[in-house]
C-alpha cells in the first residue's frame, strides 16, 4: 500500500473503530513441543539420521548429505530436538547443543536450505522450547 494511502486510511474513522475492543493482558504464543521419541533420539546419537523412510549414517548431522529435499527439510527443521530431549541422557544435551552450534556456524539465515518459511519457523520454535527445557525452565509461552 503506498505511503500516502496508508496515512489516509490510518487517519480515518473506520481505522480507529477497528482498534476498539478489549486489550489483551499479555501477548503470548503457547509453545507445545513436538512429541519426541526416545528410540529415534538414541538412533540419532548412534549416527543414524532417519527421516521420511530415508536413512543417512554419519557421526554428526550430515548437513550436506546427498538425500532428498524432504529429508533435508526435516534435518534442517530441527524437530528432531524433541527426540534427543526424550532420551534425556547426559549425552543428549551436549549433542543437541553441539549440532545446533555446528548448524549455526555453517548456515546463514539467507541460505536457500535455511530460509523456507516452514523450516525457519520449526527451527525457531524447536530452539526456543528446547533451550528453555535444557536450562531447567520449561517454557510454556514466548
Short mmCIF file of C-alpha atoms in Angstrom, two decimals, residues 17-134:
data_model
loop_
_atom_site.label_atom_id
_atom_site.label_comp_id
_atom_site.label_asym_id
_atom_site.label_seq_id
_atom_site.Cartn_x
_atom_site.Cartn_y
_atom_site.Cartn_z
CA UNK A 17 -13.13 1.88 15.08
CA UNK A 18 -11.23 -1.26 14.12
CA UNK A 19 -8.89 -0.66 17.08
CA UNK A 20 -11.68 -0.59 19.65
CA UNK A 21 -12.12 -3.54 21.93
CA UNK A 22 -10.56 -5.31 24.80
CA UNK A 23 -6.80 -5.14 25.09
CA UNK A 24 -5.14 -8.45 25.99
CA UNK A 25 -3.24 -8.51 29.28
CA UNK A 26 -0.25 -10.10 27.64
CA UNK A 27 0.58 -11.26 24.18
CA UNK A 28 1.97 -14.75 24.16
CA UNK A 29 2.49 -17.69 21.90
CA UNK A 30 1.79 -21.03 23.55
CA UNK A 31 4.58 -23.49 22.95
CA UNK A 32 3.64 -27.10 22.52
CA UNK A 33 6.70 -29.10 21.61
CA UNK A 34 6.64 -31.95 19.15
CA UNK A 35 6.41 -35.25 20.94
CA UNK A 36 9.84 -36.81 20.99
CA UNK A 37 10.67 -40.46 20.53
CA UNK A 38 13.49 -41.77 22.71
CA UNK A 39 14.25 -44.61 20.25
CA UNK A 40 14.73 -42.14 17.40
CA UNK A 41 16.83 -40.00 19.73
CA UNK A 42 19.07 -42.94 20.59
CA UNK A 43 19.41 -43.70 16.88
CA UNK A 44 20.46 -40.08 16.23
CA UNK A 45 23.08 -40.34 18.96
CA UNK A 46 24.26 -43.56 17.32
CA UNK A 47 24.73 -41.80 13.99
CA UNK A 48 21.52 -42.88 12.25
CA UNK A 49 19.64 -39.92 10.80
CA UNK A 50 16.32 -41.31 9.58
CA UNK A 51 13.65 -39.00 8.25
CA UNK A 52 10.76 -39.93 5.97
CA UNK A 53 11.95 -43.52 5.48
CA UNK A 54 15.35 -42.38 4.27
CA UNK A 55 18.45 -43.02 6.39
CA UNK A 56 21.91 -41.46 6.33
CA UNK A 57 24.64 -42.77 8.65
CA UNK A 58 27.09 -40.17 9.96
CA UNK A 59 28.77 -39.35 13.30
CA UNK A 60 27.06 -35.94 13.40
CA UNK A 61 24.25 -34.37 11.39
CA UNK A 62 25.10 -34.71 7.71
CA UNK A 63 24.10 -31.16 6.78
CA UNK A 64 25.20 -31.60 3.17
CA UNK A 65 24.14 -35.22 2.65
CA UNK A 66 23.10 -36.42 -0.77
CA UNK A 67 19.50 -37.02 0.29
CA UNK A 68 16.03 -35.97 -0.88
CA UNK A 69 14.81 -32.41 -0.45
CA UNK A 70 12.19 -33.64 2.03
CA UNK A 71 14.85 -35.39 4.11
CA UNK A 72 16.99 -32.23 4.08
CA UNK A 73 13.97 -30.17 5.15
CA UNK A 74 13.39 -32.49 8.12
CA UNK A 75 17.04 -32.30 9.16
CA UNK A 76 17.22 -28.50 8.86
CA UNK A 77 13.85 -28.04 10.60
CA UNK A 78 15.27 -29.32 13.93
CA UNK A 79 12.12 -31.14 15.01
CA UNK A 80 14.49 -34.00 15.94
CA UNK A 81 15.49 -31.97 19.01
CA UNK A 82 12.36 -33.44 20.59
CA UNK A 83 13.75 -36.92 20.04
CA UNK A 84 17.00 -36.00 21.78
CA UNK A 85 15.01 -34.42 24.61
CA UNK A 86 13.02 -37.64 25.01
CA UNK A 87 16.29 -39.54 25.53
CA UNK A 88 17.12 -37.23 28.43
CA UNK A 89 20.59 -38.72 28.91
CA UNK A 90 23.80 -36.91 29.71
CA UNK A 91 24.87 -37.47 26.08
CA UNK A 92 21.71 -36.00 24.53
CA UNK A 93 22.05 -32.36 25.63
CA UNK A 94 25.71 -31.91 24.64
CA UNK A 95 24.89 -33.45 21.24
CA UNK A 96 21.89 -31.15 20.80
CA UNK A 97 23.99 -28.12 21.68
CA UNK A 98 26.96 -29.14 19.51
CA UNK A 99 24.78 -29.94 16.50
CA UNK A 100 22.87 -26.66 16.84
CA UNK A 101 26.12 -24.68 17.11
CA UNK A 102 27.50 -26.61 14.14
CA UNK A 103 24.45 -25.69 12.05
CA UNK A 104 24.65 -22.03 13.09
CA UNK A 105 28.33 -21.90 12.08
CA UNK A 106 27.65 -23.40 8.66
CA UNK A 107 24.47 -21.71 7.53
CA UNK A 108 23.20 -18.15 7.29
CA UNK A 109 19.56 -17.22 7.58
CA UNK A 110 19.62 -16.31 3.88
CA UNK A 111 20.91 -19.71 2.68
CA UNK A 112 18.31 -21.45 0.48
CA UNK A 113 18.12 -24.50 2.77
CA UNK A 114 17.56 -22.19 5.76
CA UNK A 115 15.04 -19.69 4.56
CA UNK A 116 11.99 -21.78 3.69
CA UNK A 117 9.19 -20.47 5.93
CA UNK A 118 8.17 -23.77 7.47
CA UNK A 119 11.77 -24.74 8.17
CA UNK A 120 12.55 -21.38 9.70
CA UNK A 121 9.53 -21.41 11.98
CA UNK A 122 10.01 -25.05 13.00
CA UNK A 123 13.68 -24.42 13.77
CA UNK A 124 12.95 -21.26 15.76
CA UNK A 125 10.23 -22.92 17.83
CA UNK A 126 12.37 -26.00 18.49
CA UNK A 127 15.29 -23.84 19.56
CA UNK A 128 13.10 -21.70 21.82
CA UNK A 129 11.36 -24.59 23.51
CA UNK A 130 14.25 -26.97 23.93
CA UNK A 131 16.74 -24.31 25.01
CA UNK A 132 14.40 -23.43 27.86
CA UNK A 133 13.87 -27.09 28.71
CA UNK A 134 17.62 -27.71 28.81
#
